[in-house]
Every structure is written in structure tokens, then in C-alpha cells.
CSV table of C-alpha atoms in Angstrom, one decimal:
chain,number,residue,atom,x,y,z
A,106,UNK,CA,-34.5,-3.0,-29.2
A,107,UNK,CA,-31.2,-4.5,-28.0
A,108,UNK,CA,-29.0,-5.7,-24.9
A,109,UNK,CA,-29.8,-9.4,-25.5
A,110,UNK,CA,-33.1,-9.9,-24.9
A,111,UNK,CA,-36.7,-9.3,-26.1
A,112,UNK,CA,-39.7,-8.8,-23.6
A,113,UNK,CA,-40.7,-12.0,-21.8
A,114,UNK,CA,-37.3,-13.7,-22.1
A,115,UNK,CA,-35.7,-15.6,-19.5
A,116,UNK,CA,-32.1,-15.9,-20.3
A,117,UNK,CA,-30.2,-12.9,-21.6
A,118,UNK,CA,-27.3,-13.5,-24.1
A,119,UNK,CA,-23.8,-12.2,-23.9
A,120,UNK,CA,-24.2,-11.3,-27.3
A,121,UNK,CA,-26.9,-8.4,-27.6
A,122,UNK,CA,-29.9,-8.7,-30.1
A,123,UNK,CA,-29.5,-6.2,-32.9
A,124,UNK,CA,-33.2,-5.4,-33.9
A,125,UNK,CA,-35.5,-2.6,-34.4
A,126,UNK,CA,-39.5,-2.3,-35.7
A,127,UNK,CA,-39.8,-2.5,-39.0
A,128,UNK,CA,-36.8,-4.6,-40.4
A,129,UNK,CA,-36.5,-6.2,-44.2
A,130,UNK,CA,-34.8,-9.5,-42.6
A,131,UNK,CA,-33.8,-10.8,-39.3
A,132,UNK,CA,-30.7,-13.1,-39.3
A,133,UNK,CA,-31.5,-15.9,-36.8
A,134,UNK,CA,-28.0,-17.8,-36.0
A,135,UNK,CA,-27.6,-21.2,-33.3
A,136,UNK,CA,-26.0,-19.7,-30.2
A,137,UNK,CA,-23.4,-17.8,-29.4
A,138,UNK,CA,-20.0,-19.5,-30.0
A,139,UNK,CA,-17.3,-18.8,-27.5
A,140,UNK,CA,-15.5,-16.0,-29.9
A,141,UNK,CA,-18.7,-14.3,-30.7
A,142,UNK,CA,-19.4,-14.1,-26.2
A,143,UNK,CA,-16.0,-12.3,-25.6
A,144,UNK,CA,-16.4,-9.9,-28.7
A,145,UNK,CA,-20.4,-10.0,-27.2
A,146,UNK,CA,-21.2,-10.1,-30.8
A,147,UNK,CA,-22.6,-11.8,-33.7
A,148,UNK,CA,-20.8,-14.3,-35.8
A,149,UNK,CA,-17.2,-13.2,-34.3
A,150,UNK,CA,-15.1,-15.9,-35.4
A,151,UNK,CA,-13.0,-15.0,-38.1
A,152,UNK,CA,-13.4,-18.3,-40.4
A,153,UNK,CA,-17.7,-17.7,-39.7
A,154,UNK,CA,-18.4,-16.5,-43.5
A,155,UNK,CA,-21.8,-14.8,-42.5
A,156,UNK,CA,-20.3,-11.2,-42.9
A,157,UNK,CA,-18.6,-12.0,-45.9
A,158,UNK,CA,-21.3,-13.5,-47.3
A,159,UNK,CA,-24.2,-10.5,-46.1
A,160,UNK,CA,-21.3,-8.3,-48.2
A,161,UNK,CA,-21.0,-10.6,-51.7
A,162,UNK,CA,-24.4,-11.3,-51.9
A,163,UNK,CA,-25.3,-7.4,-52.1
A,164,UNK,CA,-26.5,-7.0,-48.1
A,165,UNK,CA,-24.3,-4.5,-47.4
A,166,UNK,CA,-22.3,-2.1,-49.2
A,167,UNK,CA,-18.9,-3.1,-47.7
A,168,UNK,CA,-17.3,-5.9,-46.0
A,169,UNK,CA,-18.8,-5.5,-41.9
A,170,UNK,CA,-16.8,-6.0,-39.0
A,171,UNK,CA,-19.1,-7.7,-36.5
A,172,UNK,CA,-18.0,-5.1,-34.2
A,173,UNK,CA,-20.1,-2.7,-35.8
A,174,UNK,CA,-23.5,-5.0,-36.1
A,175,UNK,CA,-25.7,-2.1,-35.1
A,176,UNK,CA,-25.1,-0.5,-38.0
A,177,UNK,CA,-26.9,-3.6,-39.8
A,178,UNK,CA,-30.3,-2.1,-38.8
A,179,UNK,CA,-29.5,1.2,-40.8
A,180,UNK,CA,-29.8,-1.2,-43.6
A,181,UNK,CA,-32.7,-2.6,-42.3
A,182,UNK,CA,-30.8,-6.1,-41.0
A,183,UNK,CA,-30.9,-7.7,-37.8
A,184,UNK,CA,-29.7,-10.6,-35.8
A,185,UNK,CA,-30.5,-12.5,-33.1
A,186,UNK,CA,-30.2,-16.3,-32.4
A,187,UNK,CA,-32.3,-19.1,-31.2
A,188,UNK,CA,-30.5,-20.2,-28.7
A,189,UNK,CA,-28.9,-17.7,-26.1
A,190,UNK,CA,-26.5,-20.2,-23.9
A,191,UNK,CA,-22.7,-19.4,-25.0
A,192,UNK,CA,-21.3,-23.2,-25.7
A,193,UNK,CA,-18.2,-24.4,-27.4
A,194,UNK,CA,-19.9,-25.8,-30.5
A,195,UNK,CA,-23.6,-26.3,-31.3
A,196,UNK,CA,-23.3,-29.5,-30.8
A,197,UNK,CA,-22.8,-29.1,-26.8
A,198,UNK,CA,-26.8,-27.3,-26.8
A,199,UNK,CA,-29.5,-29.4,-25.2
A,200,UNK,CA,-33.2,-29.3,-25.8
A,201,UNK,CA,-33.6,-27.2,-23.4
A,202,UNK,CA,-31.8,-24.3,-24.4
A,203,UNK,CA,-34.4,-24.2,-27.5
A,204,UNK,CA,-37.1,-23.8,-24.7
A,205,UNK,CA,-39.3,-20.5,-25.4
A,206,UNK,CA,-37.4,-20.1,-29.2
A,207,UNK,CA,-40.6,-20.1,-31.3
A,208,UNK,CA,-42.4,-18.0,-28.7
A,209,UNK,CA,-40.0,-15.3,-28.3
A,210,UNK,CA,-39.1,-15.2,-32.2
A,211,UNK,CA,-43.3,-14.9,-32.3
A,212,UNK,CA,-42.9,-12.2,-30.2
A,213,UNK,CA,-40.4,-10.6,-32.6
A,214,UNK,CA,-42.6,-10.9,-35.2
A,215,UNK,CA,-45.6,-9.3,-33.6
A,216,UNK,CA,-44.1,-6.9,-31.9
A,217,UNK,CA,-41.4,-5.5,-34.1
A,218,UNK,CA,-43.0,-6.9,-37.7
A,219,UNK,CA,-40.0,-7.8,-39.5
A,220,UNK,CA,-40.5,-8.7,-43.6
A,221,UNK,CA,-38.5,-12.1,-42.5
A,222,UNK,CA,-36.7,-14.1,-40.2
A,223,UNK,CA,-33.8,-16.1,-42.1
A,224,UNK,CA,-32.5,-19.1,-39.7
A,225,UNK,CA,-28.7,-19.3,-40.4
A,226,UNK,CA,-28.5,-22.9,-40.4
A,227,UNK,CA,-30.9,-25.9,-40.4
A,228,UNK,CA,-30.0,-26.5,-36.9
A,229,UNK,CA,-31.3,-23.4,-35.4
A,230,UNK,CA,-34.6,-23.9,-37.4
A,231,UNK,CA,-34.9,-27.6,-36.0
A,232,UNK,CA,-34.0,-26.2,-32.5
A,233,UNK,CA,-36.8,-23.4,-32.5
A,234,UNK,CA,-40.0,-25.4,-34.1
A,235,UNK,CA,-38.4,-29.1,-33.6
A,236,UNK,CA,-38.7,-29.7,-37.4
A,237,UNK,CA,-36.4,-30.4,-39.9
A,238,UNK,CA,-36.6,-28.1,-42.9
A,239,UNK,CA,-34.9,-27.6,-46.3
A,240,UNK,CA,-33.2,-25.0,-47.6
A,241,UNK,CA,-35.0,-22.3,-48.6
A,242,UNK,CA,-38.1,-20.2,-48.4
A,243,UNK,CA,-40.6,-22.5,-45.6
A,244,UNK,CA,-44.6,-22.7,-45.8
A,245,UNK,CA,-44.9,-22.2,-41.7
A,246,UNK,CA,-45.0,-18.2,-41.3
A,247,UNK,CA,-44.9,-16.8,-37.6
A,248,UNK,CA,-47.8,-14.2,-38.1
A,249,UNK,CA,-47.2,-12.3,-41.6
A,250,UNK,CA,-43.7,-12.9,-41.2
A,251,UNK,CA,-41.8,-15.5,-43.8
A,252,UNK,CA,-38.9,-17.9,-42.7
A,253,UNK,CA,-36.2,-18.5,-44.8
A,254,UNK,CA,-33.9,-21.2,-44.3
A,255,UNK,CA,-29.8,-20.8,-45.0
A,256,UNK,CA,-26.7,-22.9,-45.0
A,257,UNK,CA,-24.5,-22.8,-41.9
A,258,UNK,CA,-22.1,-19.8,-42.2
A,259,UNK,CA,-19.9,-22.0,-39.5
A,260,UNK,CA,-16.4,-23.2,-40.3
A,261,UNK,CA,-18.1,-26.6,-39.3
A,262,UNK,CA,-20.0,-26.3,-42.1
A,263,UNK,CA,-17.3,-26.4,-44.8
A,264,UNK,CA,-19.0,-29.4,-46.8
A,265,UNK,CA,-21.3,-26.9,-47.9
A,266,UNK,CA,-18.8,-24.6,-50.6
A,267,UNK,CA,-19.0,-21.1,-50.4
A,268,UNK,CA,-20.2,-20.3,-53.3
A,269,UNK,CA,-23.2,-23.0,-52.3
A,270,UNK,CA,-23.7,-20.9,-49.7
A,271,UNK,CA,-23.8,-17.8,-51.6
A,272,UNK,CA,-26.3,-18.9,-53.9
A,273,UNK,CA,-28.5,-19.3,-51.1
A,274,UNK,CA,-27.8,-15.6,-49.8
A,275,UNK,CA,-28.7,-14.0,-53.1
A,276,UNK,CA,-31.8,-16.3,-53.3
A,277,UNK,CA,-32.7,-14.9,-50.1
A,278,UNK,CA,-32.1,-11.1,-50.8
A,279,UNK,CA,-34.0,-12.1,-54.1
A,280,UNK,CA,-37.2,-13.4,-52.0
A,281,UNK,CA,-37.7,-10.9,-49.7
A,282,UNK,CA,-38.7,-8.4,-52.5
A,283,UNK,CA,-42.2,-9.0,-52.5
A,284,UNK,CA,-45.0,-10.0,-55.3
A,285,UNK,CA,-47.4,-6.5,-55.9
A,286,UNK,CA,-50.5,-7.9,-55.8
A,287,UNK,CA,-53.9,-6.1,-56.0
A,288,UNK,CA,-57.2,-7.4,-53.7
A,289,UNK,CA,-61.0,-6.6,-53.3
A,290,UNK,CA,-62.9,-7.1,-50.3
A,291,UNK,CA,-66.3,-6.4,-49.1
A,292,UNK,CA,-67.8,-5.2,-45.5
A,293,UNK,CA,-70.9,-7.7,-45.6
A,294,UNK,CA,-73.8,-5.9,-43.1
A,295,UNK,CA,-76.9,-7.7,-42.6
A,296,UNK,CA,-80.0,-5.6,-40.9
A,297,UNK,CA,-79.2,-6.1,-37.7
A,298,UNK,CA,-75.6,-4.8,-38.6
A,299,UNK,CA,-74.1,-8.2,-38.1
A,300,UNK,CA,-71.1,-8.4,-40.6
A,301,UNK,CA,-70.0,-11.6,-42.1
A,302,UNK,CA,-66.7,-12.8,-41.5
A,303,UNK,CA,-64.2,-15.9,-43.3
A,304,UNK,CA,-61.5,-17.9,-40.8
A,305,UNK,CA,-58.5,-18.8,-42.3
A,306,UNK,CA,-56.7,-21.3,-40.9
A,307,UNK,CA,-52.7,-21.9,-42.3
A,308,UNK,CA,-51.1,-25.1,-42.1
A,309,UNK,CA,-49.5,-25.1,-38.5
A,310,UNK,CA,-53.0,-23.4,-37.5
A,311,UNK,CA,-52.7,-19.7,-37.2
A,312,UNK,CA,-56.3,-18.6,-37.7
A,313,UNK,CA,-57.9,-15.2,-38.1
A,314,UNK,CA,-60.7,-13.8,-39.2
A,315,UNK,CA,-61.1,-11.4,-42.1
A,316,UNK,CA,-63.7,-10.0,-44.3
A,317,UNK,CA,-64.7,-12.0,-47.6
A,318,UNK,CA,-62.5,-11.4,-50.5
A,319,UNK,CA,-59.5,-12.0,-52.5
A,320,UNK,CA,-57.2,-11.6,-55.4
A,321,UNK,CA,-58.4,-10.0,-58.5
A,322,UNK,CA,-57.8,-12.3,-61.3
A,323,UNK,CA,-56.1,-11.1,-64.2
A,324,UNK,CA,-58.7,-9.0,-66.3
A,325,UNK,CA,-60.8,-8.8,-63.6
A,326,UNK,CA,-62.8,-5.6,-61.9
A,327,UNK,CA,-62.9,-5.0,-58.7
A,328,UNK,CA,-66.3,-5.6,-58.5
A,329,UNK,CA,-66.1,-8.3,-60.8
A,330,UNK,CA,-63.6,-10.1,-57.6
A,331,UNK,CA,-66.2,-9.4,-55.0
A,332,UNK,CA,-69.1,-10.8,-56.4
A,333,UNK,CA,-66.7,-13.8,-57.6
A,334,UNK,CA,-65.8,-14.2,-54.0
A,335,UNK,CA,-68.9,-13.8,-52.0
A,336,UNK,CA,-70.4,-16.0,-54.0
A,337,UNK,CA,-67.8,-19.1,-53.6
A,338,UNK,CA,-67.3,-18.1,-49.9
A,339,UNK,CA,-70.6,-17.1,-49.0
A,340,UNK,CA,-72.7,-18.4,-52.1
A,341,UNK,CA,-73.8,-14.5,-51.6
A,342,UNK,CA,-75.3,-13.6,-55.3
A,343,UNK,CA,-78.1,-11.4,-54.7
A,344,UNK,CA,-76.6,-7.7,-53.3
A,345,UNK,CA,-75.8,-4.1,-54.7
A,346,UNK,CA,-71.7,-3.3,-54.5
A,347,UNK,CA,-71.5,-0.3,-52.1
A,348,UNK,CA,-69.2,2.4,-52.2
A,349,UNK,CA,-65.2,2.0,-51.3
A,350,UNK,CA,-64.7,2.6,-47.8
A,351,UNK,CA,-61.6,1.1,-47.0
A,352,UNK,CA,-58.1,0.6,-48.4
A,353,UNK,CA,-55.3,-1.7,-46.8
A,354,UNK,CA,-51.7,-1.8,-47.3
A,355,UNK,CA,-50.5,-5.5,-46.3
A,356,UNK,CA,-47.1,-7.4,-47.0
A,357,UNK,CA,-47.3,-10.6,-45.6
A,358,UNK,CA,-45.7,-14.0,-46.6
A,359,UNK,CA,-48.1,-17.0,-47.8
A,360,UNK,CA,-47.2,-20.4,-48.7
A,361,UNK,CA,-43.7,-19.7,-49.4
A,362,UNK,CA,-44.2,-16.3,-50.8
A,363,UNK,CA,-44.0,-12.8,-49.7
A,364,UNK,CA,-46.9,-10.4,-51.0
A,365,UNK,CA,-47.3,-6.9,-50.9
A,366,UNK,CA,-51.2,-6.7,-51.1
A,367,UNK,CA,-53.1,-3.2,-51.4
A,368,UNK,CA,-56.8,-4.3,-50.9
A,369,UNK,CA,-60.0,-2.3,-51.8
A,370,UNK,CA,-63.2,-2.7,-49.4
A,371,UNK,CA,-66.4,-2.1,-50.5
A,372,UNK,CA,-70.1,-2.1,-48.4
A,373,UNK,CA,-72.3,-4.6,-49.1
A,374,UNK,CA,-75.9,-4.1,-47.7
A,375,UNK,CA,-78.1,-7.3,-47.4
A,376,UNK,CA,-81.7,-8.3,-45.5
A,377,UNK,CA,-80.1,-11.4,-44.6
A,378,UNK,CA,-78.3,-14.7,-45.7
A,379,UNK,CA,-77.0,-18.0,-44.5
A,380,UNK,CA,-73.8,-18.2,-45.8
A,381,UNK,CA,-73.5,-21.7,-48.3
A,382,UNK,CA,-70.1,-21.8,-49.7
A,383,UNK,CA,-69.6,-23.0,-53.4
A,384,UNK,CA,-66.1,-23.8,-53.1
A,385,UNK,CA,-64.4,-26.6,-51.1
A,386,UNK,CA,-63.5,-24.2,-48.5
A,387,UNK,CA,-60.9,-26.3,-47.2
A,388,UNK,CA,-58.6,-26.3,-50.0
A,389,UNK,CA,-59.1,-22.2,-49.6
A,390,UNK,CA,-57.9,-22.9,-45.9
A,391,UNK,CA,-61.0,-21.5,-45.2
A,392,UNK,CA,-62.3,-22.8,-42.2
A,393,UNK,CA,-65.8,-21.6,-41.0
A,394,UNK,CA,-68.1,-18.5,-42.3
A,395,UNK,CA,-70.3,-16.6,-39.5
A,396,UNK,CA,-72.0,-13.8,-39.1
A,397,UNK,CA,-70.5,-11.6,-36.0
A,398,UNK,CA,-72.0,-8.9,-33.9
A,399,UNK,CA,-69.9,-6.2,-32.7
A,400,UNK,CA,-70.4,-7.1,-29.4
A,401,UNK,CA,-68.9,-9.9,-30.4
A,402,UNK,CA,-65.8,-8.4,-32.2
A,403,UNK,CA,-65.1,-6.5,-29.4
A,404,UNK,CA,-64.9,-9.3,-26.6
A,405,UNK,CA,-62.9,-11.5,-28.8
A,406,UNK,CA,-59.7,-12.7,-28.0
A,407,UNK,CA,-59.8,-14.1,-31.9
A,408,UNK,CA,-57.2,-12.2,-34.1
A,409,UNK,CA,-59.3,-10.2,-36.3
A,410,UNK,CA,-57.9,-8.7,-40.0
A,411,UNK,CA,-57.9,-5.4,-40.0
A,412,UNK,CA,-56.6,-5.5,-36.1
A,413,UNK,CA,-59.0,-2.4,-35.8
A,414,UNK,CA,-61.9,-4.0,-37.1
A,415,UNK,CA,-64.6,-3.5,-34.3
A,416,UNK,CA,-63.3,0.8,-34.2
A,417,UNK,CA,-63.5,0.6,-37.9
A,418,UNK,CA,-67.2,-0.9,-38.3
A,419,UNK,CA,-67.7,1.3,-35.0
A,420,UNK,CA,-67.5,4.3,-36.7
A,421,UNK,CA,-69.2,2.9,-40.0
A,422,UNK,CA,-72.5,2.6,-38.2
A,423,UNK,CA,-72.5,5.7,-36.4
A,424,UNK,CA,-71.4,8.2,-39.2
A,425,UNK,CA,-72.5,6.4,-42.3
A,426,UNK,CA,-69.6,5.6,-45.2
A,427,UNK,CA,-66.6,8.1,-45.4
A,428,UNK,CA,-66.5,10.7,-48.1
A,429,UNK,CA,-62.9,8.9,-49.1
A,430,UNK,CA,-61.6,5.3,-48.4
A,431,UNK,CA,-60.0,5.2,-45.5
A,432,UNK,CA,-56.7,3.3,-44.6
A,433,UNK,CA,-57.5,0.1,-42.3
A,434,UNK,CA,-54.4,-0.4,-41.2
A,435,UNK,CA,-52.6,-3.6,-40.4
């Protein structure tokens, strides 16, 4: 995707987007500077350190021109910014201009699922969620994607030393390789083929809904993690583990953190049960445990984890488990 825009903006940029599905990290700058419109592209000026710095912090192979910014996406980089008005400094951009900036880098995010988004500059951070952040990796996520926070690359920004500046571009490339970590979940049916579902909420209030589970402590089975978890979630003791019907490949970031889970679901078969948590749920930003028909899960506008949940559960009841896990999906 490119030519300056993203579906559902309003104002185009002089300065194309350079992104594609898929990305490890999308660079987020202010606005386009006056240089960077007549070159139409990123970070033109030649005192702006952002090339120099994607290069010494081990980016990119070789020092890049910004001419050649499409090539960034071969290497799995790309660059947008949250403002698209062309001014002479940042300092000339209104509220305004900001308007639609969290809901079009959303859109990024859901549409084209980049690993990150990493705002070049406090100021285009503050501009896009009207909050003033710190360097660094940020608790607010858009979706499963992590926001990183950098120093200005501007020459306005020479308070900030360059090698200051580098630091935070190798802490960067160092946090977008992601923590393995290993999960095991469970497909909770009751007899009337209800299946019982957790909310999560985050702290700027994303919510979904997902299927019971978690992490599997250090030592642990992966049986041994679902009856742990049902029974805080659920306070669901009393069940036989079914087989493995599902696997799921996830990287997502959390709380600061990017994960690269790989979950195992299991069946679980009960009569019935009212679900009494044994946890403080809260401090699990868990928000609410029900029981959901598929009806239900099909008419919801909810977001549901997996997306295919209702096709997946679907096919459960009508041909019985698979003869091999199958992959979830997203």
C-alpha cells in the first residue's frame, strides 16, 4: 500500500506512505517538512538523522537515501506519519491536523498487522492519542500491535545527542524481537453446546473475548495450565481434559512487551456450570465470564479471539474433534 494514503483517509500527503501487510516496524514521523514535500519523501532533509540512524543501529545494511524508501519494506520497514499537512516546522501544526491520527494508524494495524508502530518523536505520539508519553516501549497497544516511542531525528532536536538517540534505536530493534512464550487453552462446551468465554479488557479499553486459558508456568503441563486456569477464571474443577483440537500462532504486544505465543486448545465437556472466579479478575484485566451460544457468536459485533471462532466451533459440532489440531488462526 502506498501513494500517501490508507483507506478512509481524508487528506493525502505529498509524501507517499511506504507500507505493506506484514511489516516488523512502522516508522511513524510528525508531518512532512517542506524538504521532505518537494523530494515527496520521508525524512528528506539532509541534517534529519533518521536514515543515518535506521543504518548505525543495524536497520539496514547500508546508509539509505530517502529516495529509495520503498526499498525499506524489503526489509520489512515502513513509514508513514501522523500528521499529513506539509508545514515549515512542527511547530506551525494545529490540533486539527492530528484529527483521524489514531483511527487511521488503527486501521494500519488491523489491516496491514504490523509487529509495531515506532512514533519518531514524542510530538507525533502526543498529536495522535493526545497523551504525553516517555521514551520507550508504551502500555497502550492499537490491536496486537506495540508502540514504541523515539527521540526526534529532527535537527530541532539537537539537545538530544546522537548517540542518545541511538541508544534508543538499538533499544527498539532489540524490542521488537519477541518473548517465545508457550499457552494452553480450553473450548469449554456445556450440553446445550454453549461455550464459555473470558473478556479482557486492556487499559485504554480494547476488549475481546477469548476462550479460558493462559501461560504455562514454568514446570507446568499443559493440562496442568488448564485446569489451573479454569479453575481461577471459571472456578471450573470438576471436568475430563479432551483431546487437542486447536493450535494458534499469535505475536502480539502486552503491557509493554511483544510475545510470540503458540497456544494449545483442548475440549472440555461439562453438564453445566456457573462460572465463580477464584481470582480477582480485575487485576487479570479480566472483565466478565459468560457462557455464549453460537447464535450469539455469530451476530456479534464483539471482537472474538480466534477471529474465526463461530466457523471454528461450527465445524466442531457438526464433525466431531479433528483427527489433528488444527491451526485457528489469528
Amino acid at each position: 500500500m502506498d501513494g500517501g494514503s490508507v483507506p478512509g483517509s481524508a487528506t493525502p500527503s505529498a509524501v507517499p506512505d511506504v507500507l505493506a501487510p506484514a511489516l516488523e516496524v512502522v516508522f511513524c514521523g510528525i508531518n512532512p517538512g517542506r524538504v521532505s514535500d518537494a523530494a515527496a519523501a520521508h525524512f528528506a532533509n539532509p541534517r534529519n538523522d533518521f536514515w543515518r540512524l535506521l543504518h548505525d543501529a543495524g536497520f539496514t545494511p547500508r546508509l539509505f537515501e530517502p529516495q529509495g524508501q520503498f526499498a525499506l519494506l524489503e526489509l520489512g520497514i515502513g513509514v508513514t506519519n501522523a500528521a499529513y499537512r506539509t508545514t515549515k516546522g512542527s511547530g506551525d501544526l494545529r490540533r486539527a491536523d492530528f484529527a483521524g491520527a489514531s483511527g487511521r494508524l488503527g486501521r494500519i494495524a488491523t489491516e496491514l498487522r504490523p509487529r509495531a508502530i515506532a512514533f519518531v518523536g514524542k510530538e507525533a505520539y502526543r498529536g495522535t492519542f493526545g497523551e504525553r508519553p516517555d521514551l520507550g516501549a508504551q502500555i497502550r497497544t492499537l490491536g496486537d500491535v506495540g508502540l514504541f516511542v523515539l527521540p526526534s531525528t529532527s535537527p530541532a532536536n539537537a539537545a538530544v545527542p546522537y548517540d542518545e538517540r541511538r541508544r534508543w534505536f538499538v533499544a527498539l530493534r532489540d524490542w521488537l524481537e519477541p518473548v517465545d512464550r508457550a499457552a494452553a487453552r480450553a473450548l469449554v462446551l456445556d450440553r446445550c453446546d454453549r461455550t464459555l468465554l473470558v473478556q479482557f479488557v486492556d487499559t485504554t479499553g480494547q476488549a475481546w473475548w477469548a476462550t479460558p486459558g493462559g501461560g504455562v508456568d514454568a514446570g507446568e503441563t499443559t493440562e496442568q495450565t488448564i485446569r489451573r486456569e479454569l479453575a481461577e477464571e471459571a472456578g471450573l474443577v470438576d471436568f475430563d481434559l479432551g483431546p487437542e483440537i486447536w493450535t494458534r500462532d499469535h505475536t502480539f504486544a502486552w503491557y509493554g512487551r511483544i510475545y510470540r505465543q503458540r497456544e494449545r486448545i483442548h475440549l472440555v465437556r461439562v453438564d453445566e456450570h456457573r462460572p465463580a472466579p477464584r481470582i480477582d479478575l480485575a487485576a487479570e484485566h479480566v472483565h466478565e465470564v459468560r457462557w455464549w451460544t453460537l447464535d450469539e457468536l455469530d451476530r456479534t459485533a464483539e471482537t472474538l479471539v480466534p477471529r474465526r471462532l463461530p466457523r471454528l466451533l461450527r465445524d466442531l459440532l457438526e464433525h466431531g474433534p479433528p483427527p489433528e489440531p488444527l491451526d485457528a488462526g489469528i
